[in-house]
Amino acid sequence: GAVVSQHPSWVICKSGTSVKIECRSLDFQATTMFWYRQFPKQSLMLMATSNEGSKATYEQGVEKDKFLINHASLTLSTLTVTSAHPEDSSFYICSASAWIYGYTFGSGTRLTVV
Amino acid sequence: ELKVEQNPLFLSMQEGKNYTIYCNYSTTSDRLYWYRQDPGKSLESLFVLLSNGAVKQEGRLMASLDTKARLSTLHITAAVHDLSATYFCAVNYGGATNKLIFGTGTLLAVQP
């Protein structure tokens, strides 16, 4: 079946630094990749949609200069949280989409900014 | 803008009882998903419902879809403690991007 690998699983960083999260589809090529953010006891909020080789499309209210998304290949997308602050602390989940597999989710990254 | 709402947000039930979680969505969609999330974990896929009247069952869980009413239900039969988790429905928002928009979630706590 389809597998999506997301790294790191958790990260702690200092306020003002940048953090990169990777999302890889291991055994299939993803047409589209999605990035979600989830605060404690809340639902998943879609942040952005990315297609290989093109700029990401951000949802309303999501700062594209703060959350940089790069989709360099059909199997890899990265989310970089720039100049992180404590309010960026959250659970980030990626999802890769392919017609035959539907949506496959990564294991998530718990980001804590101190 | 697509909105997806679930009811109830929190459900405490006793083992052996039956209950239904409801998922309403605001615009036309061609598929609906149900997921389970355990604390601190990512999502586990439960069901994909592709057409009006679709019904799928796995163990003690059964999901159905009424596209005319824009309503999906997740029915729990004879609940057991292992079913305790948060359940999300999600709706495919069509067009070129095929975004998946999640419902508000239902936290299910099954008490012994």
mmCIF file of C-alpha atoms in Angstrom:
data_model
loop_
_atom_site.group_PDB
_atom_site.id
_atom_site.type_symbol
_atom_site.label_atom_id
_atom_site.label_comp_id
_atom_site.label_asym_id
_atom_site.label_seq_id
_atom_site.Cartn_x
_atom_site.Cartn_y
_atom_site.Cartn_z
ATOM 1 C CA GLY A 1 0.000 0.000 0.000
ATOM 2 C CA ALA A 2 0.906 3.648 -0.161
ATOM 3 C CA VAL A 3 3.292 4.938 2.490
ATOM 4 C CA VAL A 4 4.196 8.516 3.334
ATOM 5 C CA SER A 5 7.231 9.186 5.480
ATOM 6 C CA GLN A 6 7.367 12.404 7.485
ATOM 7 C CA HIS A 7 10.427 13.613 9.385
ATOM 8 C CA PRO A 8 11.206 14.584 11.998
ATOM 9 C CA SER A 9 8.558 13.159 14.328
ATOM 10 C CA TRP A 10 9.191 15.869 16.823
ATOM 11 C CA VAL A 11 11.414 18.906 17.047
ATOM 12 C CA ILE A 12 12.153 21.547 19.642
ATOM 13 C CA CYS A 13 13.657 24.794 18.456
ATOM 14 C CA LYS A 14 14.465 28.193 19.821
ATOM 15 C CA SER A 15 12.326 31.180 19.002
ATOM 16 C CA GLY A 16 13.587 32.938 15.882
ATOM 17 C CA THR A 17 15.104 29.895 14.226
ATOM 18 C CA SER A 18 13.793 27.983 11.209
ATOM 19 C CA VAL A 19 12.661 24.374 11.062
ATOM 20 C CA LYS A 20 12.283 22.136 8.022
ATOM 21 C CA ILE A 21 9.853 19.229 7.864
ATOM 22 C CA GLU A 22 10.093 16.613 5.113
ATOM 23 C CA CYS A 23 7.314 14.590 3.567
ATOM 24 C CA ARG A 24 8.134 11.748 1.189
ATOM 25 C CA SER A 25 5.897 9.340 -0.672
ATOM 26 C CA LEU A 26 7.900 6.126 -0.546
ATOM 27 C CA ASP A 27 6.303 3.846 -3.087
ATOM 28 C CA PHE A 28 4.240 6.081 -5.319
ATOM 29 C CA GLN A 29 4.366 9.400 -7.089
ATOM 30 C CA ALA A 30 2.100 11.976 -5.525
ATOM 31 C CA THR A 31 0.133 14.255 -7.798
ATOM 32 C CA THR A 32 -0.394 16.726 -5.015
ATOM 33 C CA MET A 33 0.809 17.170 -1.483
ATOM 34 C CA PHE A 34 -1.027 18.927 1.309
ATOM 35 C CA TRP A 35 0.112 20.404 4.600
ATOM 36 C CA TYR A 36 -2.119 20.582 7.658
ATOM 37 C CA ARG A 37 -1.718 22.073 11.100
ATOM 38 C CA GLN A 38 -3.491 20.775 14.165
ATOM 39 C CA PHE A 39 -3.677 22.500 17.537
ATOM 40 C CA PRO A 40 -4.480 20.450 20.653
ATOM 41 C CA LYS A 41 -8.040 19.145 20.741
ATOM 42 C CA GLN A 42 -8.816 20.773 17.410
ATOM 43 C CA SER A 43 -9.350 19.605 13.878
ATOM 44 C CA LEU A 44 -6.857 19.578 11.033
ATOM 45 C CA MET A 45 -6.599 22.900 9.273
ATOM 46 C CA LEU A 46 -5.394 22.869 5.689
ATOM 47 C CA MET A 47 -2.460 25.228 5.277
ATOM 48 C CA ALA A 48 -1.447 24.781 1.671
ATOM 49 C CA THR A 49 -1.563 22.615 -1.411
ATOM 50 C CA SER A 50 1.475 21.962 -3.559
ATOM 51 C CA ASN A 51 2.118 20.370 -6.905
ATOM 52 C CA GLU A 52 5.498 19.278 -8.141
ATOM 53 C CA GLY A 53 7.433 22.072 -9.799
ATOM 54 C CA SER A 54 4.947 24.821 -9.098
ATOM 55 C CA LYS A 55 4.315 27.307 -6.335
ATOM 56 C CA ALA A 56 2.188 26.218 -3.432
ATOM 57 C CA THR A 57 -1.332 27.512 -3.020
ATOM 58 C CA TYR A 58 -1.924 28.775 0.486
ATOM 59 C CA GLU A 59 -5.218 28.873 2.311
ATOM 60 C CA GLN A 60 -6.597 32.184 3.434
ATOM 61 C CA GLY A 61 -4.892 33.459 6.566
ATOM 62 C CA VAL A 62 -1.745 31.350 6.181
ATOM 63 C CA GLU A 63 1.420 33.417 5.833
ATOM 64 C CA LYS A 64 3.298 32.143 2.804
ATOM 65 C CA ASP A 65 6.503 33.922 3.810
ATOM 66 C CA LYS A 66 6.455 32.192 7.165
ATOM 67 C CA PHE A 67 5.520 28.720 5.986
ATOM 68 C CA LEU A 68 7.680 28.005 2.958
ATOM 69 C CA ILE A 69 6.687 24.985 0.928
ATOM 70 C CA ASN A 70 8.921 23.390 -1.667
ATOM 71 C CA HIS A 71 7.733 20.532 -3.840
ATOM 72 C CA ALA A 72 10.873 19.605 -5.728
ATOM 73 C CA SER A 73 9.792 16.208 -7.023
ATOM 74 C CA LEU A 74 6.784 13.908 -7.254
ATOM 75 C CA THR A 75 7.899 12.189 -4.068
ATOM 76 C CA LEU A 76 9.159 15.003 -1.841
ATOM 77 C CA SER A 77 7.661 18.123 -0.313
ATOM 78 C CA THR A 78 9.133 20.211 2.469
ATOM 79 C CA LEU A 79 7.614 22.718 4.859
ATOM 80 C CA THR A 80 9.936 25.258 6.426
ATOM 81 C CA VAL A 81 8.691 27.264 9.366
ATOM 82 C CA THR A 82 10.763 30.414 9.271
ATOM 83 C CA SER A 83 11.549 32.569 12.296
ATOM 84 C CA ALA A 84 9.480 30.290 14.472
ATOM 85 C CA HIS A 85 7.692 31.645 17.513
ATOM 86 C CA PRO A 86 5.912 29.859 20.367
ATOM 87 C CA GLU A 87 2.542 30.374 18.683
ATOM 88 C CA ASP A 88 3.793 28.222 15.792
ATOM 89 C CA SER A 89 4.025 25.263 18.149
ATOM 90 C CA SER A 90 1.643 22.700 16.753
ATOM 91 C CA PHE A 91 1.265 19.261 15.178
ATOM 92 C CA TYR A 92 1.990 19.397 11.435
ATOM 93 C CA ILE A 93 0.753 16.619 9.152
ATOM 94 C CA CYS A 94 1.424 16.138 5.467
ATOM 95 C CA SER A 95 -0.695 14.219 3.001
ATOM 96 C CA ALA A 96 0.162 12.905 -0.435
ATOM 97 C CA SER A 97 -2.497 12.391 -3.042
ATOM 98 C CA ALA A 98 -2.513 10.007 -5.982
ATOM 99 C CA TRP A 99 -5.531 8.915 -7.981
ATOM 100 C CA ILE A 100 -5.291 5.224 -7.212
ATOM 101 C CA TYR A 101 -4.442 5.647 -3.522
ATOM 102 C CA GLY A 102 -6.494 8.639 -2.533
ATOM 103 C CA TYR A 103 -4.968 10.532 0.364
ATOM 104 C CA THR A 104 -2.131 9.077 2.415
ATOM 105 C CA PHE A 105 -1.020 10.826 5.581
ATOM 106 C CA GLY A 106 2.379 11.135 7.155
ATOM 107 C CA SER A 107 2.940 10.332 10.812
ATOM 108 C CA GLY A 108 3.041 13.995 11.784
ATOM 109 C CA THR A 109 5.618 16.335 13.298
ATOM 110 C CA ARG A 110 5.208 17.869 16.707
ATOM 111 C CA LEU A 111 6.905 21.265 16.739
ATOM 112 C CA THR A 112 7.638 23.001 20.008
ATOM 113 C CA VAL A 113 9.131 26.478 19.904
ATOM 114 C CA VAL A 114 10.727 27.662 23.141
ATOM 115 C CA GLU B 1 -16.316 27.904 1.079
ATOM 116 C CA LEU B 2 -16.826 24.316 2.139
ATOM 117 C CA LYS B 3 -17.742 23.779 5.770
ATOM 118 C CA VAL B 4 -17.805 20.386 7.429
ATOM 119 C CA GLU B 5 -19.459 19.995 10.811
ATOM 120 C CA GLN B 6 -19.677 17.012 13.085
ATOM 121 C CA ASN B 7 -22.113 16.274 15.844
ATOM 122 C CA PRO B 8 -21.527 15.639 18.675
ATOM 123 C CA LEU B 9 -18.109 17.101 19.429
ATOM 124 C CA PHE B 10 -17.714 14.876 22.457
ATOM 125 C CA LEU B 11 -19.338 11.563 23.166
ATOM 126 C CA SER B 12 -19.051 9.561 26.328
ATOM 127 C CA MET B 13 -20.672 6.180 26.112
ATOM 128 C CA GLN B 14 -20.716 2.919 27.956
ATOM 129 C CA GLU B 15 -19.376 -0.291 26.566
ATOM 130 C CA GLY B 16 -22.005 -2.285 24.768
ATOM 131 C CA LYS B 17 -24.061 0.719 23.726
ATOM 132 C CA ASN B 18 -24.791 1.985 20.219
ATOM 133 C CA TYR B 19 -24.402 5.508 18.956
ATOM 134 C CA THR B 20 -24.143 7.567 15.767
ATOM 135 C CA ILE B 21 -21.839 10.412 14.802
ATOM 136 C CA TYR B 22 -23.135 12.821 12.188
ATOM 137 C CA CYS B 23 -21.188 14.713 9.551
ATOM 138 C CA ASN B 24 -22.791 17.547 7.574
ATOM 139 C CA TYR B 25 -21.095 19.393 4.742
ATOM 140 C CA SER B 26 -22.119 22.534 2.972
ATOM 141 C CA THR B 27 -21.380 22.029 -0.738
ATOM 142 C CA THR B 28 -21.472 19.254 -3.272
ATOM 143 C CA SER B 29 -18.683 16.716 -3.061
ATOM 144 C CA ASP B 30 -17.979 13.422 -4.778
ATOM 145 C CA ARG B 31 -16.405 11.555 -1.896
ATOM 146 C CA LEU B 32 -16.330 11.480 1.865
ATOM 147 C CA TYR B 33 -13.780 9.955 4.199
ATOM 148 C CA TRP B 34 -13.777 8.844 7.804
ATOM 149 C CA TYR B 35 -10.593 8.770 9.866
ATOM 150 C CA ARG B 36 -9.610 7.798 13.358
ATOM 151 C CA GLN B 37 -6.939 9.627 15.358
ATOM 152 C CA ASP B 38 -5.420 8.381 18.589
ATOM 153 C CA PRO B 39 -3.793 10.916 20.947
ATOM 154 C CA GLY B 40 -0.481 12.174 19.605
ATOM 155 C CA LYS B 41 -0.816 10.145 16.423
ATOM 156 C CA SER B 42 -1.602 10.805 12.804
ATOM 157 C CA LEU B 43 -4.702 9.618 10.975
ATOM 158 C CA GLU B 44 -5.889 6.088 10.337
ATOM 159 C CA SER B 45 -8.166 5.685 7.346
ATOM 160 C CA LEU B 46 -11.471 3.979 8.132
ATOM 161 C CA PHE B 47 -13.796 4.417 5.172
ATOM 162 C CA VAL B 48 -14.094 6.057 1.774
ATOM 163 C CA LEU B 49 -17.636 6.674 0.563
ATOM 164 C CA LEU B 50 -17.938 7.387 -3.127
ATOM 165 C CA SER B 51 -21.598 7.589 -4.019
ATOM 166 C CA ASN B 52 -25.047 8.385 -2.744
ATOM 167 C CA GLY B 53 -26.392 5.576 -0.613
ATOM 168 C CA ALA B 54 -22.961 4.040 -0.070
ATOM 169 C CA VAL B 55 -22.661 1.979 3.087
ATOM 170 C CA LYS B 56 -19.487 0.390 4.397
ATOM 171 C CA GLN B 57 -18.893 -1.663 7.496
ATOM 172 C CA GLU B 58 -15.790 -2.771 9.333
ATOM 173 C CA GLY B 59 -16.180 -4.497 12.661
ATOM 174 C CA ARG B 60 -18.290 -2.389 14.997
ATOM 175 C CA LEU B 61 -18.234 0.654 12.718
ATOM 176 C CA MET B 62 -20.567 1.357 9.823
ATOM 177 C CA ALA B 63 -20.503 4.468 7.647
ATOM 178 C CA SER B 64 -23.119 5.735 5.225
ATOM 179 C CA LEU B 65 -23.475 8.621 2.817
ATOM 180 C CA ASP B 66 -26.471 10.633 1.650
ATOM 181 C CA THR B 67 -25.197 13.111 -0.921
ATOM 182 C CA LYS B 68 -28.592 14.730 -1.397
ATOM 183 C CA ALA B 69 -28.783 15.627 2.274
ATOM 184 C CA ARG B 70 -25.011 16.241 2.382
ATOM 185 C CA LEU B 71 -24.874 13.979 5.386
ATOM 186 C CA SER B 72 -22.729 11.074 6.435
ATOM 187 C CA THR B 73 -23.098 8.963 9.549
ATOM 188 C CA LEU B 74 -20.689 6.770 11.461
ATOM 189 C CA HIS B 75 -22.573 4.227 13.523
ATOM 190 C CA ILE B 76 -20.956 2.453 16.427
ATOM 191 C CA THR B 77 -22.400 -0.868 17.479
ATOM 192 C CA ALA B 78 -21.786 -2.386 20.909
ATOM 193 C CA ALA B 79 -18.930 -0.033 21.713
ATOM 194 C CA VAL B 80 -15.748 -1.311 23.312
ATOM 195 C CA HIS B 81 -13.032 0.638 25.083
ATOM 196 C CA ASP B 82 -10.615 0.178 22.163
ATOM 197 C CA LEU B 83 -12.823 2.409 20.036
ATOM 198 C CA SER B 84 -11.970 5.417 22.221
ATOM 199 C CA ALA B 85 -10.361 7.985 19.891
ATOM 200 C CA THR B 86 -11.177 11.102 17.912
ATOM 201 C CA TYR B 87 -13.106 10.520 14.696
ATOM 202 C CA PHE B 88 -12.999 12.894 11.762
ATOM 203 C CA CYS B 89 -14.976 13.013 8.591
ATOM 204 C CA ALA B 90 -13.390 14.771 5.635
ATOM 205 C CA VAL B 91 -14.837 15.901 2.363
ATOM 206 C CA ASN B 92 -13.113 16.110 -0.964
ATOM 207 C CA TYR B 93 -13.429 19.650 -2.260
ATOM 208 C CA GLY B 94 -13.332 19.232 -5.994
ATOM 209 C CA GLY B 95 -11.663 21.146 -8.701
ATOM 210 C CA ALA B 96 -8.069 20.983 -9.795
ATOM 211 C CA THR B 97 -6.594 20.836 -6.314
ATOM 212 C CA ASN B 98 -8.877 18.180 -4.799
ATOM 213 C CA LYS B 99 -8.436 19.538 -1.311
ATOM 214 C CA LEU B 100 -9.561 17.475 1.640
ATOM 215 C CA ILE B 101 -11.419 19.503 4.249
ATOM 216 C CA PHE B 102 -11.867 18.039 7.709
ATOM 217 C CA GLY B 103 -14.819 18.131 10.024
ATOM 218 C CA THR B 104 -14.651 19.444 13.545
ATOM 219 C CA GLY B 105 -13.993 16.001 14.995
ATOM 220 C CA THR B 106 -15.778 13.866 17.576
ATOM 221 C CA LEU B 107 -13.933 12.741 20.681
ATOM 222 C CA LEU B 108 -15.297 9.356 21.652
ATOM 223 C CA ALA B 109 -14.720 8.023 25.150
ATOM 224 C CA VAL B 110 -16.006 4.531 25.818
ATOM 225 C CA GLN B 111 -16.341 3.838 29.508
ATOM 226 C CA PRO B 112 -16.146 0.301 30.885
#
